[in-house]
Amino acid sequence: MAVSNPPVVPPDTSPDVWRLQMKAIGRRSVADRLKEWEALSRWADQAEEAGVRRRHPGYGDRQVMLAQARMRYGDELVLKVWPVEDLVEP
């Protein structure tokens, strides 16, 4: 019978290691955790942008931004903000 981790523990991490990781994170200051979150968020945004530019090399900056908005927020919300003629493929 396979043993699975609780839902919050990644499947490739043992519960003991996960608890140690959470304790280490808990010892860090809020400011340090926010800086790391900001850096990871910036990295994810840049990776997403690079993916759009790779799929659509002819897109300008505005088209890339609109494609990212569609991926993040969906067409329904984006259509409330930008006219249909501005939309591009994500």
PDB file with one MODEL, atoms N, CA, C and O in Angstrom:
MODEL        1
ATOM      1  N   MET A   1       0.836  -1.184   0.000  1.00  0.00           N
ATOM      2  CA  MET A   1       0.000   0.000   0.000  1.00  0.00           C
ATOM      3  C   MET A   1       0.884   1.252   0.000  1.00  0.00           C
ATOM      4  O   MET A   1       1.785   1.381   0.829  1.00  0.00           O
ATOM      5  N   ALA A   2       0.622   2.161  -0.926  1.00  0.00           N
ATOM      6  CA  ALA A   2       1.414   3.380  -1.043  1.00  0.00           C
ATOM      7  C   ALA A   2       1.018   4.383   0.039  1.00  0.00           C
ATOM      8  O   ALA A   2      -0.159   4.538   0.365  1.00  0.00           O
ATOM      9  N   VAL A   3       2.014   5.049   0.581  1.00  0.00           N
ATOM     10  CA  VAL A   3       1.778   6.087   1.582  1.00  0.00           C
ATOM     11  C   VAL A   3       1.918   7.430   0.885  1.00  0.00           C
ATOM     12  O   VAL A   3       2.910   7.674   0.197  1.00  0.00           O
ATOM     13  N   SER A   4       0.938   8.297   1.057  1.00  0.00           N
ATOM     14  CA  SER A   4       1.036   9.605   0.409  1.00  0.00           C
ATOM     15  C   SER A   4       1.178  10.699   1.463  1.00  0.00           C
ATOM     16  O   SER A   4       0.730  10.554   2.601  1.00  0.00           O
ATOM     17  N   ASN A   5       1.797  11.770   1.065  1.00  0.00           N
ATOM     18  CA  ASN A   5       1.991  12.923   1.949  1.00  0.00           C
ATOM     19  C   ASN A   5       0.674  13.672   2.113  1.00  0.00           C
ATOM     20  O   ASN A   5      -0.206  13.576   1.257  1.00  0.00           O
ATOM     21  N   PRO A   6       0.534  14.420   3.212  1.00  0.00           N
ATOM     22  CA  PRO A   6      -0.629  15.307   3.325  1.00  0.00           C
ATOM     23  C   PRO A   6      -0.641  16.275   2.143  1.00  0.00           C
ATOM     24  O   PRO A   6       0.411  16.515   1.551  1.00  0.00           O
ATOM     25  N   PRO A   7      -1.797  16.837   1.780  1.00  0.00           N
ATOM     26  CA  PRO A   7      -1.904  17.682   0.574  1.00  0.00           C
ATOM     27  C   PRO A   7      -0.925  18.854   0.500  1.00  0.00           C
ATOM     28  O   PRO A   7      -0.549  19.257  -0.600  1.00  0.00           O
ATOM     29  N   VAL A   8      -0.505  19.409   1.630  1.00  0.00           N
ATOM     30  CA  VAL A   8       0.381  20.575   1.590  1.00  0.00           C
ATOM     31  C   VAL A   8       1.846  20.207   1.371  1.00  0.00           C
ATOM     32  O   VAL A   8       2.654  21.068   1.022  1.00  0.00           O
ATOM     33  N   VAL A   9       2.196  18.944   1.572  1.00  0.00           N
ATOM     34  CA  VAL A   9       3.585  18.510   1.413  1.00  0.00           C
ATOM     35  C   VAL A   9       3.790  18.048  -0.030  1.00  0.00           C
ATOM     36  O   VAL A   9       3.061  17.174  -0.501  1.00  0.00           O
ATOM     37  N   PRO A  10       4.768  18.617  -0.739  1.00  0.00           N
ATOM     38  CA  PRO A  10       5.018  18.173  -2.114  1.00  0.00           C
ATOM     39  C   PRO A  10       5.293  16.668  -2.154  1.00  0.00           C
ATOM     40  O   PRO A  10       5.914  16.129  -1.238  1.00  0.00           O
ATOM     41  N   PRO A  11       4.836  15.990  -3.203  1.00  0.00           N
ATOM     42  CA  PRO A  11       4.995  14.532  -3.260  1.00  0.00           C
ATOM     43  C   PRO A  11       6.449  14.057  -3.294  1.00  0.00           C
ATOM     44  O   PRO A  11       6.730  12.907  -2.957  1.00  0.00           O
ATOM     45  N   ASP A  12       7.373  14.933  -3.696  1.00  0.00           N
ATOM     46  CA  ASP A  12       8.777  14.522  -3.764  1.00  0.00           C
ATOM     47  C   ASP A  12       9.555  14.899  -2.500  1.00  0.00           C
ATOM     48  O   ASP A  12      10.785  14.857  -2.496  1.00  0.00           O
ATOM     49  N   THR A  13       8.841  15.269  -1.423  1.00  0.00           N
ATOM     50  CA  THR A  13       9.473  15.704  -0.177  1.00  0.00           C
ATOM     51  C   THR A  13       8.917  14.883   0.987  1.00  0.00           C
ATOM     52  O   THR A  13       7.709  14.678   1.097  1.00  0.00           O
ATOM     53  N   SER A  14       9.806  14.425   1.839  1.00  0.00           N
ATOM     54  CA  SER A  14       9.328  13.671   3.006  1.00  0.00           C
ATOM     55  C   SER A  14       8.695  14.638   4.001  1.00  0.00           C
ATOM     56  O   SER A  14       9.105  15.797   4.071  1.00  0.00           O
ATOM     57  N   PRO A  15       7.714  14.192   4.765  1.00  0.00           N
ATOM     58  CA  PRO A  15       7.095  15.082   5.759  1.00  0.00           C
ATOM     59  C   PRO A  15       8.097  15.656   6.755  1.00  0.00           C
ATOM     60  O   PRO A  15       7.958  16.804   7.176  1.00  0.00           O
ATOM     61  N   ASP A  16       9.115  14.866   7.140  1.00  0.00           N
ATOM     62  CA  ASP A  16      10.122  15.373   8.082  1.00  0.00           C
ATOM     63  C   ASP A  16      10.931  16.518   7.470  1.00  0.00           C
ATOM     64  O   ASP A  16      11.171  17.534   8.123  1.00  0.00           O
ATOM     65  N   VAL A  17      11.343  16.350   6.228  1.00  0.00           N
ATOM     66  CA  VAL A  17      12.105  17.407   5.542  1.00  0.00           C
ATOM     67  C   VAL A  17      11.221  18.632   5.346  1.00  0.00           C
ATOM     68  O   VAL A  17      11.679  19.763   5.512  1.00  0.00           O
ATOM     69  N   TRP A  18       9.963  18.414   4.995  1.00  0.00           N
ATOM     70  CA  TRP A  18       9.048  19.533   4.795  1.00  0.00           C
ATOM     71  C   TRP A  18       8.895  20.332   6.087  1.00  0.00           C
ATOM     72  O   TRP A  18       8.898  21.562   6.050  1.00  0.00           O
ATOM     73  N   ARG A  19       8.762  19.650   7.234  1.00  0.00           N
ATOM     74  CA  ARG A  19       8.647  20.352   8.515  1.00  0.00           C
ATOM     75  C   ARG A  19       9.898  21.190   8.802  1.00  0.00           C
ATOM     76  O   ARG A  19       9.798  22.314   9.293  1.00  0.00           O
ATOM     77  N   LEU A  20      11.075  20.633   8.493  1.00  0.00           N
ATOM     78  CA  LEU A  20      12.324  21.392   8.682  1.00  0.00           C
ATOM     79  C   LEU A  20      12.348  22.630   7.785  1.00  0.00           C
ATOM     80  O   LEU A  20      12.765  23.708   8.210  1.00  0.00           O
ATOM     81  N   GLN A  21      11.895  22.463   6.540  1.00  0.00           N
ATOM     82  CA  GLN A  21      11.852  23.605   5.621  1.00  0.00           C
ATOM     83  C   GLN A  21      10.918  24.690   6.150  1.00  0.00           C
ATOM     84  O   GLN A  21      11.259  25.872   6.113  1.00  0.00           O
ATOM     85  N   MET A  22       9.752  24.301   6.636  1.00  0.00           N
ATOM     86  CA  MET A  22       8.785  25.275   7.154  1.00  0.00           C
ATOM     87  C   MET A  22       9.334  25.991   8.391  1.00  0.00           C
ATOM     88  O   MET A  22       9.106  27.188   8.561  1.00  0.00           O
ATOM     89  N   LYS A  23      10.050  25.273   9.252  1.00  0.00           N
ATOM     90  CA  LYS A  23      10.660  25.915  10.425  1.00  0.00           C
ATOM     91  C   LYS A  23      11.716  26.929   9.989  1.00  0.00           C
ATOM     92  O   LYS A  23      11.802  28.025  10.543  1.00  0.00           O
ATOM     93  N   ALA A  24      12.518  26.554   8.990  1.00  0.00           N
ATOM     94  CA  ALA A  24      13.559  27.473   8.486  1.00  0.00           C
ATOM     95  C   ALA A  24      12.926  28.721   7.884  1.00  0.00           C
ATOM     96  O   ALA A  24      13.412  29.831   8.101  1.00  0.00           O
ATOM     97  N   ILE A  25      11.854  28.548   7.134  1.00  0.00           N
ATOM     98  CA  ILE A  25      11.166  29.705   6.555  1.00  0.00           C
ATOM     99  C   ILE A  25      10.571  30.566   7.663  1.00  0.00           C
ATOM    100  O   ILE A  25      10.633  31.793   7.597  1.00  0.00           O
ATOM    101  N   GLY A  26       9.991  29.924   8.686  1.00  0.00           N
ATOM    102  CA  GLY A  26       9.385  30.650   9.792  1.00  0.00           C
ATOM    103  C   GLY A  26      10.377  31.482  10.582  1.00  0.00           C
ATOM    104  O   GLY A  26       9.998  32.481  11.192  1.00  0.00           O
ATOM    105  N   ARG A  27      11.639  31.086  10.580  1.00  0.00           N
ATOM    106  CA  ARG A  27      12.674  31.847  11.308  1.00  0.00           C
ATOM    107  C   ARG A  27      13.116  33.092  10.545  1.00  0.00           C
ATOM    108  O   ARG A  27      13.714  33.998  11.125  1.00  0.00           O
ATOM    109  N   ARG A  28      12.826  33.136   9.260  1.00  0.00           N
ATOM    110  CA  ARG A  28      13.229  34.307   8.465  1.00  0.00           C
ATOM    111  C   ARG A  28      12.308  35.481   8.754  1.00  0.00           C
ATOM    112  O   ARG A  28      11.155  35.302   9.149  1.00  0.00           O
ATOM    113  N   SER A  29      12.825  36.667   8.555  1.00  0.00           N
ATOM    114  CA  SER A  29      12.006  37.864   8.794  1.00  0.00           C
ATOM    115  C   SER A  29      10.960  38.005   7.687  1.00  0.00           C
ATOM    116  O   SER A  29      11.111  37.475   6.586  1.00  0.00           O
ATOM    117  N   VAL A  30       9.908  38.729   8.016  1.00  0.00           N
ATOM    118  CA  VAL A  30       8.860  38.988   7.030  1.00  0.00           C
ATOM    119  C   VAL A  30       9.456  39.740   5.838  1.00  0.00           C
ATOM    120  O   VAL A  30       9.116  39.461   4.688  1.00  0.00           O
ATOM    121  N   ALA A  31      10.336  40.683   6.117  1.00  0.00           N
ATOM    122  CA  ALA A  31      10.952  41.462   5.035  1.00  0.00           C
ATOM    123  C   ALA A  31      11.736  40.547   4.086  1.00  0.00           C
ATOM    124  O   ALA A  31      11.654  40.700   2.868  1.00  0.00           O
ATOM    125  N   ASP A  32      12.494  39.598   4.644  1.00  0.00           N
ATOM    126  CA  ASP A  32      13.249  38.665   3.800  1.00  0.00           C
ATOM    127  C   ASP A  32      12.322  37.791   2.964  1.00  0.00           C
ATOM    128  O   ASP A  32      12.585  37.549   1.786  1.00  0.00           O
ATOM    129  N   ARG A  33      11.224  37.312   3.584  1.00  0.00           N
ATOM    130  CA  ARG A  33      10.281  36.473   2.841  1.00  0.00           C
ATOM    131  C   ARG A  33       9.603  37.261   1.738  1.00  0.00           C
ATOM    132  O   ARG A  33       9.357  36.728   0.656  1.00  0.00           O
ATOM    133  N   LEU A  34       9.293  38.543   2.003  1.00  0.00           N
ATOM    134  CA  LEU A  34       8.676  39.376   0.969  1.00  0.00           C
ATOM    135  C   LEU A  34       9.647  39.634  -0.186  1.00  0.00           C
ATOM    136  O   LEU A  34       9.246  39.634  -1.350  1.00  0.00           O
ATOM    137  N   LYS A  35      10.922  39.852   0.138  1.00  0.00           N
ATOM    138  CA  LYS A  35      11.925  40.050  -0.923  1.00  0.00           C
ATOM    139  C   LYS A  35      12.029  38.811  -1.803  1.00  0.00           C
ATOM    140  O   LYS A  35      12.116  38.918  -3.027  1.00  0.00           O
ATOM    141  N   GLU A  36      12.020  37.642  -1.182  1.00  0.00           N
ATOM    142  CA  GLU A  36      12.093  36.406  -1.960  1.00  0.00           C
ATOM    143  C   GLU A  36      10.841  36.226  -2.806  1.00  0.00           C
ATOM    144  O   GLU A  36      10.935  35.832  -3.968  1.00  0.00           O
ATOM    145  N   TRP A  37       9.678  36.507  -2.244  1.00  0.00           N
ATOM    146  CA  TRP A  37       8.433  36.404  -2.997  1.00  0.00           C
ATOM    147  C   TRP A  37       8.475  37.350  -4.199  1.00  0.00           C
ATOM    148  O   TRP A  37       8.079  36.976  -5.302  1.00  0.00           O
ATOM    149  N   GLU A  38       8.958  38.577  -3.980  1.00  0.00           N
ATOM    150  CA  GLU A  38       9.035  39.550  -5.062  1.00  0.00           C
ATOM    151  C   GLU A  38       9.968  39.058  -6.171  1.00  0.00           C
ATOM    152  O   GLU A  38       9.648  39.180  -7.354  1.00  0.00           O
ATOM    153  N   ALA A  39      11.113  38.506  -5.792  1.00  0.00           N
ATOM    154  CA  ALA A  39      12.064  37.997  -6.781  1.00  0.00           C
ATOM    155  C   ALA A  39      11.472  36.819  -7.559  1.00  0.00           C
ATOM    156  O   ALA A  39      11.623  36.747  -8.779  1.00  0.00           O
ATOM    157  N   LEU A  40      10.808  35.907  -6.872  1.00  0.00           N
ATOM    158  CA  LEU A  40      10.188  34.774  -7.559  1.00  0.00           C
ATOM    159  C   LEU A  40       9.063  35.232  -8.478  1.00  0.00           C
ATOM    160  O   LEU A  40       8.900  34.704  -9.578  1.00  0.00           O
ATOM    161  N   SER A  41       8.295  36.206  -8.031  1.00  0.00           N
ATOM    162  CA  SER A  41       7.210  36.747  -8.843  1.00  0.00           C
ATOM    163  C   SER A  41       7.763  37.414 -10.105  1.00  0.00           C
ATOM    164  O   SER A  41       7.223  37.239 -11.197  1.00  0.00           O
ATOM    165  N   ARG A  42       8.841  38.178  -9.944  1.00  0.00           N
ATOM    166  CA  ARG A  42       9.478  38.838 -11.089  1.00  0.00           C
ATOM    167  C   ARG A  42      10.020  37.793 -12.064  1.00  0.00           C
ATOM    168  O   ARG A  42       9.882  37.940 -13.278  1.00  0.00           O
ATOM    169  N   TRP A  43      10.640  36.734 -11.526  1.00  0.00           N
ATOM    170  CA  TRP A  43      11.167  35.668 -12.375  1.00  0.00           C
ATOM    171  C   TRP A  43      10.037  34.999 -13.159  1.00  0.00           C
ATOM    172  O   TRP A  43      10.178  34.751 -14.356  1.00  0.00           O
ATOM    173  N   ALA A  44       8.922  34.708 -12.496  1.00  0.00           N
ATOM    174  CA  ALA A  44       7.790  34.059 -13.166  1.00  0.00           C
ATOM    175  C   ALA A  44       7.232  34.957 -14.264  1.00  0.00           C
ATOM    176  O   ALA A  44       6.889  34.473 -15.343  1.00  0.00           O
ATOM    177  N   ASP A  45       7.136  36.255 -14.003  1.00  0.00           N
ATOM    178  CA  ASP A  45       6.648  37.202 -15.003  1.00  0.00           C
ATOM    179  C   ASP A  45       7.569  37.228 -16.217  1.00  0.00           C
ATOM    180  O   ASP A  45       7.103  37.226 -17.356  1.00  0.00           O
ATOM    181  N   GLN A  46       8.873  37.252 -15.973  1.00  0.00           N
ATOM    182  CA  GLN A  46       9.834  37.271 -17.076  1.00  0.00           C
ATOM    183  C   GLN A  46       9.793  35.971 -17.877  1.00  0.00           C
ATOM    184  O   GLN A  46       9.919  35.991 -19.101  1.00  0.00           O
ATOM    185  N   ALA A  47       9.616  34.846 -17.190  1.00  0.00           N
ATOM    186  CA  ALA A  47       9.520  33.559 -17.891  1.00  0.00           C
ATOM    187  C   ALA A  47       8.259  33.510 -18.741  1.00  0.00           C
ATOM    188  O   ALA A  47       8.287  33.023 -19.871  1.00  0.00           O
ATOM    189  N   GLU A  48       7.155  34.013 -18.204  1.00  0.00           N
ATOM    190  CA  GLU A  48       5.900  34.055 -18.961  1.00  0.00           C
ATOM    191  C   GLU A  48       6.050  34.949 -20.187  1.00  0.00           C
ATOM    192  O   GLU A  48       5.616  34.585 -21.280  1.00  0.00           O
ATOM    193  N   GLU A  49       6.659  36.113 -20.009  1.00  0.00           N
ATOM    194  CA  GLU A  49       6.873  37.035 -21.128  1.00  0.00           C
ATOM    195  C   GLU A  49       7.755  36.394 -22.192  1.00  0.00           C
ATOM    196  O   GLU A  49       7.471  36.506 -23.384  1.00  0.00           O
ATOM    197  N   ALA A  50       8.818  35.725 -21.770  1.00  0.00           N
ATOM    198  CA  ALA A  50       9.713  35.066 -22.727  1.00  0.00           C
ATOM    199  C   ALA A  50       8.969  33.995 -23.514  1.00  0.00           C
ATOM    200  O   ALA A  50       9.213  33.822 -24.708  1.00  0.00           O
ATOM    201  N   GLY A  51       8.058  33.270 -22.852  1.00  0.00           N
ATOM    202  CA  GLY A  51       7.268  32.257 -23.542  1.00  0.00           C
ATOM    203  C   GLY A  51       6.369  32.863 -24.602  1.00  0.00           C
ATOM    204  O   GLY A  51       6.254  32.322 -25.702  1.00  0.00           O
ATOM    205  N   VAL A  52       5.727  33.989 -24.284  1.00  0.00           N
ATOM    206  CA  VAL A  52       4.873  34.669 -25.269  1.00  0.00           C
ATOM    207  C   VAL A  52       5.719  35.143 -26.442  1.00  0.00           C
ATOM    208  O   VAL A  52       5.334  34.968 -27.598  1.00  0.00           O
ATOM    209  N   ARG A  53       6.862  35.739 -26.153  1.00  0.00           N
ATOM    210  CA  ARG A  53       7.720  36.251 -27.238  1.00  0.00           C
ATOM    211  C   ARG A  53       8.259  35.107 -28.111  1.00  0.00           C
ATOM    212  O   ARG A  53       8.426  35.272 -29.320  1.00  0.00           O
ATOM    213  N   ARG A  54       8.526  33.960 -27.500  1.00  0.00           N
ATOM    214  CA  ARG A  54       9.008  32.805 -28.272  1.00  0.00           C
ATOM    215  C   ARG A  54       7.900  32.272 -29.194  1.00  0.00           C
ATOM    216  O   ARG A  54       8.159  31.920 -30.345  1.00  0.00           O
ATOM    217  N   ARG A  55       6.664  32.218 -28.675  1.00  0.00           N
ATOM    218  CA  ARG A  55       5.542  31.728 -29.484  1.00  0.00           C
ATOM    219  C   ARG A  55       5.131  32.733 -30.549  1.00  0.00           C
ATOM    220  O   ARG A  55       4.661  32.345 -31.619  1.00  0.00           O
ATOM    221  N   HIS A  56       5.305  34.028 -30.264  1.00  0.00           N
ATOM    222  CA  HIS A  56       4.850  35.084 -31.171  1.00  0.00           C
ATOM    223  C   HIS A  56       5.967  36.111 -31.362  1.00  0.00           C
ATOM    224  O   HIS A  56       5.907  37.197 -30.786  1.00  0.00           O
ATOM    225  N   PRO A  57       6.980  35.786 -32.160  1.00  0.00           N
ATOM    226  CA  PRO A  57       8.135  36.685 -32.295  1.00  0.00           C
ATOM    227  C   PRO A  57       7.787  38.050 -32.886  1.00  0.00           C
ATOM    228  O   PRO A  57       8.550  39.001 -32.719  1.00  0.00           O
ATOM    229  N   GLY A  58       6.671  38.163 -33.559  1.00  0.00           N
ATOM    230  CA  GLY A  58       6.292  39.443 -34.155  1.00  0.00           C
ATOM    231  C   GLY A  58       5.539  40.371 -33.230  1.00  0.00           C
ATOM    232  O   GLY A  58       5.257  41.508 -33.607  1.00  0.00           O
ATOM    233  N   TYR A  59       5.204  39.927 -32.036  1.00  0.00           N
ATOM    234  CA  TYR A  59       4.446  40.758 -31.099  1.00  0.00           C
ATOM    235  C   TYR A  59       5.307  41.891 -30.560  1.00  0.00           C
ATOM    236  O   TYR A  59       6.478  41.699 -30.232  1.00  0.00           O
ATOM    237  N   GLY A  60       4.711  43.070 -30.475  1.00  0.00           N
ATOM    238  CA  GLY A  60       5.347  44.197 -29.809  1.00  0.00           C
ATOM    239  C   GLY A  60       5.071  44.122 -28.305  1.00  0.00           C
ATOM    240  O   GLY A  60       4.409  43.200 -27.828  1.00  0.00           O
ATOM    241  N   ASP A  61       5.586  45.099 -27.576  1.00  0.00           N
ATOM    242  CA  ASP A  61       5.434  45.099 -26.117  1.00  0.00           C
ATOM    243  C   ASP A  61       3.967  45.101 -25.677  1.00  0.00           C
ATOM    244  O   ASP A  61       3.600  44.384 -24.746  1.00  0.00           O
ATOM    245  N   ARG A  62       3.129  45.901 -26.341  1.00  0.00           N
ATOM    246  CA  ARG A  62       1.704  45.977 -25.972  1.00  0.00           C
ATOM    247  C   ARG A  62       1.014  44.639 -26.223  1.00  0.00           C
ATOM    248  O   ARG A  62       0.216  44.187 -25.402  1.00  0.00           O
ATOM    249  N   GLN A  63       1.317  44.010 -27.343  1.00  0.00           N
ATOM    250  CA  GLN A  63       0.707  42.719 -27.645  1.00  0.00           C
ATOM    251  C   GLN A  63       1.140  41.651 -26.637  1.00  0.00           C
ATOM    252  O   GLN A  63       0.332  40.816 -26.231  1.00  0.00           O
ATOM    253  N   VAL A  64       2.402  41.679 -26.239  1.00  0.00           N
ATOM    254  CA  VAL A  64       2.892  40.737 -25.235  1.00  0.00           C
ATOM    255  C   VAL A  64       2.158  40.964 -23.918  1.00  0.00           C
ATOM    256  O   VAL A  64       1.736  40.005 -23.270  1.00  0.00           O
ATOM    257  N   MET A  65       2.002  42.226 -23.516  1.00  0.00           N
ATOM    258  CA  MET A  65       1.292  42.545 -22.276  1.00  0.00           C
ATOM    259  C   MET A  65      -0.152  42.057 -22.328  1.00  0.00           C
ATOM    260  O   MET A  65      -0.658  41.513 -21.347  1.00  0.00           O
ATOM    261  N   LEU A  66      -0.817  42.247 -23.461  1.00  0.00           N
ATOM    262  CA  LEU A  66      -2.202  41.793 -23.595  1.00  0.00           C
ATOM    263  C   LEU A  66      -2.293  40.266 -23.564  1.00  0.00           C
ATOM    264  O   LEU A  66      -3.222  39.715 -22.973  1.00  0.00           O
ATOM    265  N   ALA A  67      -1.348  39.590 -24.188  1.00  0.00           N
ATOM    266  CA  ALA A  67      -1.340  38.129 -24.156  1.00  0.00           C
ATOM    267  C   ALA A  67      -1.144  37.635 -22.729  1.00  0.00           C
ATOM    268  O   ALA A  67      -1.797  36.679 -22.312  1.00  0.00           O
ATOM    269  N   GLN A  68      -0.264  38.268 -21.984  1.00  0.00           N
ATOM    270  CA  GLN A  68      -0.051  37.890 -20.582  1.00  0.00           C
ATOM    271  C   GLN A  68      -1.312  38.146 -19.758  1.00  0.00           C
ATOM    272  O   GLN A  68      -1.680  37.329 -18.915  1.00  0.00           O
ATOM    273  N   ALA A  69      -1.961  39.257 -19.995  1.00  0.00           N
ATOM    274  CA  ALA A  69      -3.200  39.561 -19.266  1.00  0.00           C
ATOM    275  C   ALA A  69      -4.256  38.497 -19.547  1.00  0.00           C
ATOM    276  O   ALA A  69      -4.964  38.075 -18.632  1.00  0.00           O
ATOM    277  N   ARG A  70      -4.372  38.061 -20.794  1.00  0.00           N
ATOM    278  CA  ARG A  70      -5.358  37.021 -21.125  1.00  0.00           C
ATOM    279  C   ARG A  70      -5.039  35.715 -20.424  1.00  0.00           C
ATOM    280  O   ARG A  70      -5.946  35.039 -19.939  1.00  0.00           O
ATOM    281  N   MET A  71      -3.759  35.346 -20.360  1.00  0.00           N
ATOM    282  CA  MET A  71      -3.375  34.100 -19.694  1.00  0.00           C
ATOM    283  C   MET A  71      -3.648  34.184 -18.193  1.00  0.00           C
ATOM    284  O   MET A  71      -4.101  33.213 -17.587  1.00  0.00           O
ATOM    285  N   ARG A  72      -3.377  35.327 -17.604  1.00  0.00           N
ATOM    286  CA  ARG A  72      -3.513  35.479 -16.148  1.00  0.00           C
ATOM    287  C   ARG A  72      -4.954  35.646 -15.694  1.00  0.00           C
ATOM    288  O   ARG A  72      -5.383  35.037 -14.713  1.00  0.00           O
ATOM    289  N   TYR A  73      -5.701  36.481 -16.419  1.00  0.00           N
ATOM    290  CA  TYR A  73      -7.008  36.900 -15.927  1.00  0.00           C
ATOM    291  C   TYR A  73      -8.184  36.365 -16.737  1.00  0.00           C
ATOM    292  O   TYR A  73      -9.330  36.448 -16.295  1.00  0.00           O
ATOM    293  N   GLY A  74      -7.909  35.819 -17.917  1.00  0.00           N
ATOM    294  CA  GLY A  74      -8.970  35.275 -18.748  1.00  0.00           C
ATOM    295  C   GLY A  74      -9.590  36.317 -19.665  1.00  0.00           C
ATOM    296  O   GLY A  74      -9.499  37.521 -19.427  1.00  0.00           O
ATOM    297  N   ASP A  75     -10.217  35.822 -20.711  1.00  0.00           N
ATOM    298  CA  ASP A  75     -10.785  36.709 -21.726  1.00  0.00           C
ATOM    299  C   ASP A  75     -11.924  37.575 -21.184  1.00  0.00           C
ATOM    300  O   ASP A  75     -12.036  38.747 -21.544  1.00  0.00           O
ATOM    301  N   GLU A  76     -12.768  37.003 -20.319  1.00  0.00           N
ATOM    302  CA  GLU A  76     -13.928  37.750 -19.834  1.00  0.00           C
ATOM    303  C   GLU A  76     -13.511  39.046 -19.148  1.00  0.00           C
ATOM    304  O   GLU A  76     -14.066  40.108 -19.430  1.00  0.00           O
ATOM    305  N   LEU A  77     -12.547  38.962 -18.260  1.00  0.00           N
ATOM    306  CA  LEU A  77     -12.097  40.161 -17.549  1.00  0.00           C
ATOM    307  C   LEU A  77     -11.332  41.098 -18.480  1.00  0.00           C
ATOM    308  O   LEU A  77     -11.547  42.310 -18.457  1.00  0.00           O
ATOM    309  N   VAL A  78     -10.445  40.541 -19.293  1.00  0.00           N
ATOM    310  CA  VAL A  78      -9.634  41.377 -20.182  1.00  0.00           C
ATOM    311  C   VAL A  78     -10.522  42.125 -21.180  1.00  0.00           C
ATOM    312  O   VAL A  78     -10.242  43.279 -21.502  1.00  0.00           O
ATOM    313  N   LEU A  79     -11.585  41.489 -21.673  1.00  0.00           N
ATOM    314  CA  LEU A  79     -12.495  42.151 -22.617  1.00  0.00           C
ATOM    315  C   LEU A  79     -13.231  43.336 -21.986  1.00  0.00           C
ATOM    316  O   LEU A  79     -13.687  44.230 -22.698  1.00  0.00           O
ATOM    317  N   LYS A  80     -13.348  43.349 -20.669  1.00  0.00           N
ATOM    318  CA  LYS A  80     -13.971  44.491 -19.996  1.00  0.00           C
ATOM    319  C   LYS A  80     -13.049  45.702 -19.978  1.00  0.00           C
ATOM    320  O   LYS A  80     -13.501  46.834 -19.807  1.00  0.00           O
ATOM    321  N   VAL A  81     -11.754  45.457 -20.156  1.00  0.00           N
ATOM    322  CA  VAL A  81     -10.767  46.534 -20.051  1.00  0.00           C
ATOM    323  C   VAL A  81     -10.269  46.985 -21.424  1.00  0.00           C
ATOM    324  O   VAL A  81     -10.116  48.182 -21.667  1.00  0.00           O
ATOM    325  N   TRP A  82     -10.016  46.021 -22.328  1.00  0.00           N
ATOM    326  CA  TRP A  82      -9.479  46.346 -23.638  1.00  0.00           C
ATOM    327  C   TRP A  82     -10.474  45.980 -24.725  1.00  0.00           C
ATOM    328  O   TRP A  82     -11.172  44.973 -24.615  1.00  0.00           O
ATOM    329  N   PRO A  83     -10.545  46.790 -25.776  1.00  0.00           N
ATOM    330  CA  PRO A  83     -11.450  46.476 -26.887  1.00  0.00           C
ATOM    331  C   PRO A  83     -11.019  45.202 -27.611  1.00  0.00           C
ATOM    332  O   PRO A  83      -9.845  44.833 -27.594  1.00  0.00           O
ATOM    333  N   VAL A  84     -11.979  44.540 -28.241  1.00  0.00           N
ATOM    334  CA  VAL A  84     -11.737  43.267 -28.922  1.00  0.00           C
ATOM    335  C   VAL A  84     -10.639  43.401 -29.970  1.00  0.00           C
ATOM    336  O   VAL A  84      -9.816  42.498 -30.115  1.00  0.00           O
ATOM    337  N   GLU A  85     -10.612  44.491 -30.686  1.00  0.00           N
ATOM    338  CA  GLU A  85      -9.614  44.625 -31.774  1.00  0.00           C
ATOM    339  C   GLU A  85      -8.184  44.662 -31.271  1.00  0.00           C
ATOM    340  O   GLU A  85      -7.255  44.436 -32.047  1.00  0.00           O
ATOM    341  N   ASP A  86      -7.983  44.946 -29.976  1.00  0.00           N
ATOM    342  CA  ASP A  86      -6.641  44.956 -29.400  1.00  0.00           C
ATOM    343  C   ASP A  86      -6.157  43.563 -28.990  1.00  0.00           C
ATOM    344  O   ASP A  86      -4.959  43.358 -28.794  1.00  0.00           O
ATOM    345  N   LEU A  87      -7.081  42.608 -28.858  1.00  0.00           N
ATOM    346  CA  LEU A  87      -6.699  41.303 -28.327  1.00  0.00           C
ATOM    347  C   LEU A  87      -5.845  40.515 -29.309  1.00  0.00           C
ATOM    348  O   LEU A  87      -5.986  40.627 -30.527  1.00  0.00           O
ATOM    349  N   VAL A  88      -4.969  39.728 -28.745  1.00  0.00           N
ATOM    350  CA  VAL A  88      -4.050  38.894 -29.508  1.00  0.00           C
ATOM    351  C   VAL A  88      -4.085  37.484 -28.921  1.00  0.00           C
ATOM    352  O   VAL A  88      -4.648  37.275 -27.846  1.00  0.00           O
ATOM    353  N   GLU A  89      -3.500  36.535 -29.604  1.00  0.00           N
ATOM    354  CA  GLU A  89      -3.399  35.163 -29.087  1.00  0.00           C
ATOM    355  C   GLU A  89      -2.406  35.116 -27.941  1.00  0.00           C
ATOM    356  O   GLU A  89      -1.326  35.698 -28.046  1.00  0.00           O
ATOM    357  N   PRO A  90      -2.741  34.436 -26.847  1.00  0.00           N
ATOM    358  CA  PRO A  90      -1.771  34.285 -25.776  1.00  0.00           C
ATOM    359  C   PRO A  90      -0.811  33.228 -26.171  1.00  0.00           C
ATOM    360  O   PRO A  90       0.111  32.920 -25.417  1.00  0.00           O
TER     361      PRO A  90
ENDMDL
END
